[in-house]
Amino acid sequence: MSAPRRPADPSGLERYYVLTGGRSGPGGSAAGLDVATLVVSRPGPVPGPQHEHEHEEIVRRCREPLSVAELGAHLGLPFNILAVLLSDLLDAGRVEARDPVPAHVAGRGPDLALLEEVLSGLERL
């Protein structure tokens, strides 16, 4: 007699557990990630985690800068799971994370001319 079959986990929790090695959140260099952070692959082959399909998919998709939110939507992964995978890749030097607002612009404040154009466009609606 065979063992009773267990129903498939519809939420994918087992898959997420395997993907992250049981980790529930990022550590180290990925602790500051948010949904707007841009991720970009580093050029050239860099040693790192290459056994996971998801790691390779992240590196492939991030040849051009991609936000964490966009990457999560493409891969169908929740933020905390994706952040753990990105933490692995950041620690291995396979990707880098960038602030979505360039540092030289961040301290300058909003572009008033652009805000006035947006306001003018909204008033015309």
PDB file of C-alpha atoms in Angstrom:
ATOM      1  CA  MET A   1       0.000   0.000   0.000  1.00  0.00           C
ATOM      2  CA  SER A   2       1.394   3.398  -0.917  1.00  0.00           C
ATOM      3  CA  ALA A   3       1.629   6.354   1.393  1.00  0.00           C
ATOM      4  CA  PRO A   4      -1.216   8.858   1.204  1.00  0.00           C
ATOM      5  CA  ARG A   5      -0.554  11.644  -1.267  1.00  0.00           C
ATOM      6  CA  ARG A   6      -0.218  15.053   0.197  1.00  0.00           C
ATOM      7  CA  PRO A   7      -2.058  17.798  -1.678  1.00  0.00           C
ATOM      8  CA  ALA A   8       0.093  20.323  -3.484  1.00  0.00           C
ATOM      9  CA  ASP A   9       0.824  23.492  -1.551  1.00  0.00           C
ATOM     10  CA  PRO A  10      -1.277  26.061  -3.424  1.00  0.00           C
ATOM     11  CA  SER A  11       0.497  29.028  -1.852  1.00  0.00           C
ATOM     12  CA  GLY A  12       3.974  27.930  -2.874  1.00  0.00           C
ATOM     13  CA  LEU A  13       5.288  28.240   0.670  1.00  0.00           C
ATOM     14  CA  GLU A  14       7.359  25.082   0.363  1.00  0.00           C
ATOM     15  CA  ARG A  15       8.929  26.385  -2.854  1.00  0.00           C
ATOM     16  CA  TYR A  16       9.756  29.700  -1.185  1.00  0.00           C
ATOM     17  CA  TYR A  17      11.301  27.883   1.768  1.00  0.00           C
ATOM     18  CA  VAL A  18      13.541  25.903  -0.569  1.00  0.00           C
ATOM     19  CA  LEU A  19      14.467  28.972  -2.655  1.00  0.00           C
ATOM     20  CA  THR A  20      15.552  30.962   0.379  1.00  0.00           C
ATOM     21  CA  GLY A  21      17.065  28.134   2.390  1.00  0.00           C
ATOM     22  CA  GLY A  22      14.554  28.867   5.130  1.00  0.00           C
ATOM     23  CA  ARG A  23      15.492  32.534   5.450  1.00  0.00           C
ATOM     24  CA  SER A  24      12.578  34.910   5.882  1.00  0.00           C
ATOM     25  CA  GLY A  25      14.253  38.190   5.027  1.00  0.00           C
ATOM     26  CA  PRO A  26      17.407  39.677   3.553  1.00  0.00           C
ATOM     27  CA  GLY A  27      20.463  40.473   5.540  1.00  0.00           C
ATOM     28  CA  GLY A  28      23.639  42.424   5.053  1.00  0.00           C
ATOM     29  CA  SER A  29      23.824  44.491   1.896  1.00  0.00           C
ATOM     30  CA  ALA A  30      20.189  43.888   0.931  1.00  0.00           C
ATOM     31  CA  ALA A  31      18.657  45.141   4.188  1.00  0.00           C
ATOM     32  CA  GLY A  32      18.033  48.575   2.636  1.00  0.00           C
ATOM     33  CA  LEU A  33      16.217  47.332  -0.465  1.00  0.00           C
ATOM     34  CA  ASP A  34      12.789  48.690  -1.234  1.00  0.00           C
ATOM     35  CA  VAL A  35      10.435  48.315  -4.193  1.00  0.00           C
ATOM     36  CA  ALA A  36      11.894  51.337  -5.994  1.00  0.00           C
ATOM     37  CA  THR A  37      15.534  50.221  -5.747  1.00  0.00           C
ATOM     38  CA  LEU A  38      17.046  49.583  -9.160  1.00  0.00           C
ATOM     39  CA  VAL A  39      18.940  46.346  -9.685  1.00  0.00           C
ATOM     40  CA  VAL A  40      21.456  45.853 -12.485  1.00  0.00           C
ATOM     41  CA  SER A  41      23.689  42.895 -13.351  1.00  0.00           C
ATOM     42  CA  ARG A  42      27.410  43.355 -13.166  1.00  0.00           C
ATOM     43  CA  PRO A  43      29.228  42.880 -16.463  1.00  0.00           C
ATOM     44  CA  GLY A  44      31.207  39.728 -17.027  1.00  0.00           C
ATOM     45  CA  PRO A  45      31.100  36.417 -15.240  1.00  0.00           C
ATOM     46  CA  VAL A  46      31.363  36.829 -11.494  1.00  0.00           C
ATOM     47  CA  PRO A  47      31.471  33.758  -9.265  1.00  0.00           C
ATOM     48  CA  GLY A  48      28.441  33.302  -7.097  1.00  0.00           C
ATOM     49  CA  PRO A  49      25.315  31.258  -6.614  1.00  0.00           C
ATOM     50  CA  GLN A  50      24.695  29.615  -9.965  1.00  0.00           C
ATOM     51  CA  HIS A  51      22.723  26.567  -8.917  1.00  0.00           C
ATOM     52  CA  GLU A  52      19.363  28.297  -8.662  1.00  0.00           C
ATOM     53  CA  HIS A  53      17.351  28.990 -11.761  1.00  0.00           C
ATOM     54  CA  GLU A  54      15.894  32.085 -10.088  1.00  0.00           C
ATOM     55  CA  HIS A  55      19.346  33.575  -9.469  1.00  0.00           C
ATOM     56  CA  GLU A  56      20.218  33.208 -13.136  1.00  0.00           C
ATOM     57  CA  GLU A  57      16.854  34.624 -14.189  1.00  0.00           C
ATOM     58  CA  ILE A  58      17.425  37.714 -12.018  1.00  0.00           C
ATOM     59  CA  VAL A  59      20.896  38.263 -13.509  1.00  0.00           C
ATOM     60  CA  ARG A  60      19.517  37.827 -17.044  1.00  0.00           C
ATOM     61  CA  ARG A  61      16.579  40.199 -16.561  1.00  0.00           C
ATOM     62  CA  CYS A  62      18.705  42.879 -14.896  1.00  0.00           C
ATOM     63  CA  ARG A  63      21.075  43.480 -17.798  1.00  0.00           C
ATOM     64  CA  GLU A  64      19.319  46.841 -17.899  1.00  0.00           C
ATOM     65  CA  PRO A  65      18.330  48.491 -14.589  1.00  0.00           C
ATOM     66  CA  LEU A  66      15.054  47.110 -13.280  1.00  0.00           C
ATOM     67  CA  SER A  67      13.237  48.051 -10.086  1.00  0.00           C
ATOM     68  CA  VAL A  68      12.688  45.455  -7.396  1.00  0.00           C
ATOM     69  CA  ALA A  69       8.923  45.847  -7.914  1.00  0.00           C
ATOM     70  CA  GLU A  70       9.177  45.171 -11.664  1.00  0.00           C
ATOM     71  CA  LEU A  71      11.507  42.241 -11.089  1.00  0.00           C
ATOM     72  CA  GLY A  72       9.111  40.719  -8.554  1.00  0.00           C
ATOM     73  CA  ALA A  73       6.215  41.082 -10.998  1.00  0.00           C
ATOM     74  CA  HIS A  74       8.183  39.418 -13.815  1.00  0.00           C
ATOM     75  CA  LEU A  75       9.270  36.523 -11.609  1.00  0.00           C
ATOM     76  CA  GLY A  76       6.010  36.195  -9.660  1.00  0.00           C
ATOM     77  CA  LEU A  77       7.837  36.370  -6.327  1.00  0.00           C
ATOM     78  CA  PRO A  78       6.822  38.238  -3.156  1.00  0.00           C
ATOM     79  CA  PHE A  79       9.099  41.062  -2.043  1.00  0.00           C
ATOM     80  CA  ASN A  80      10.636  39.266   0.954  1.00  0.00           C
ATOM     81  CA  ILE A  81      11.516  36.166  -1.101  1.00  0.00           C
ATOM     82  CA  LEU A  82      13.004  38.269  -3.903  1.00  0.00           C
ATOM     83  CA  ALA A  83      14.968  40.326  -1.361  1.00  0.00           C
ATOM     84  CA  VAL A  84      16.603  37.150  -0.001  1.00  0.00           C
ATOM     85  CA  LEU A  85      17.618  36.077  -3.513  1.00  0.00           C
ATOM     86  CA  LEU A  86      18.918  39.578  -4.268  1.00  0.00           C
ATOM     87  CA  SER A  87      20.891  39.487  -1.024  1.00  0.00           C
ATOM     88  CA  ASP A  88      22.665  36.347  -2.260  1.00  0.00           C
ATOM     89  CA  LEU A  89      23.473  37.993  -5.592  1.00  0.00           C
ATOM     90  CA  LEU A  90      24.591  41.279  -3.993  1.00  0.00           C
ATOM     91  CA  ASP A  91      26.912  39.450  -1.599  1.00  0.00           C
ATOM     92  CA  ALA A  92      28.362  37.459  -4.519  1.00  0.00           C
ATOM     93  CA  GLY A  93      28.901  40.624  -6.590  1.00  0.00           C
ATOM     94  CA  ARG A  94      26.652  39.434  -9.427  1.00  0.00           C
ATOM     95  CA  VAL A  95      24.298  42.439  -9.228  1.00  0.00           C
ATOM     96  CA  GLU A  96      24.358  45.905  -7.758  1.00  0.00           C
ATOM     97  CA  ALA A  97      21.564  47.953  -6.227  1.00  0.00           C
ATOM     98  CA  ARG A  98      21.132  51.605  -7.101  1.00  0.00           C
ATOM     99  CA  ASP A  99      19.085  54.370  -5.589  1.00  0.00           C
ATOM    100  CA  PRO A 100      16.353  55.270  -8.088  1.00  0.00           C
ATOM    101  CA  VAL A 101      17.123  58.968  -7.675  1.00  0.00           C
ATOM    102  CA  PRO A 102      20.665  59.942  -8.723  1.00  0.00           C
ATOM    103  CA  ALA A 103      22.712  61.145  -5.762  1.00  0.00           C
ATOM    104  CA  HIS A 104      23.499  64.514  -7.388  1.00  0.00           C
ATOM    105  CA  VAL A 105      19.748  65.212  -7.735  1.00  0.00           C
ATOM    106  CA  ALA A 106      18.547  63.755  -4.426  1.00  0.00           C
ATOM    107  CA  GLY A 107      19.553  66.734  -2.279  1.00  0.00           C
ATOM    108  CA  ARG A 108      18.330  69.335  -4.738  1.00  0.00           C
ATOM    109  CA  GLY A 109      14.596  68.927  -4.188  1.00  0.00           C
ATOM    110  CA  PRO A 110      11.848  68.701  -6.782  1.00  0.00           C
ATOM    111  CA  ASP A 111      12.181  70.250 -10.232  1.00  0.00           C
ATOM    112  CA  LEU A 112       9.792  73.201  -9.980  1.00  0.00           C
ATOM    113  CA  ALA A 113       9.470  73.655 -13.749  1.00  0.00           C
ATOM    114  CA  LEU A 114       8.404  70.031 -14.119  1.00  0.00           C
ATOM    115  CA  LEU A 115       5.915  70.327 -11.262  1.00  0.00           C
ATOM    116  CA  GLU A 116       4.418  73.457 -12.845  1.00  0.00           C
ATOM    117  CA  GLU A 117       4.017  71.635 -16.179  1.00  0.00           C
ATOM    118  CA  VAL A 118       2.287  68.716 -14.470  1.00  0.00           C
ATOM    119  CA  LEU A 119      -0.022  71.088 -12.584  1.00  0.00           C
ATOM    120  CA  SER A 120      -0.831  72.949 -15.794  1.00  0.00           C
ATOM    121  CA  GLY A 121      -1.637  69.670 -17.541  1.00  0.00           C
ATOM    122  CA  LEU A 122      -3.876  68.572 -14.686  1.00  0.00           C
ATOM    123  CA  GLU A 123      -5.744  71.872 -14.731  1.00  0.00           C
ATOM    124  CA  ARG A 124      -6.473  71.413 -18.440  1.00  0.00           C
ATOM    125  CA  LEU A 125      -8.181  68.063 -17.775  1.00  0.00           C
TER     126      LEU A 125
END
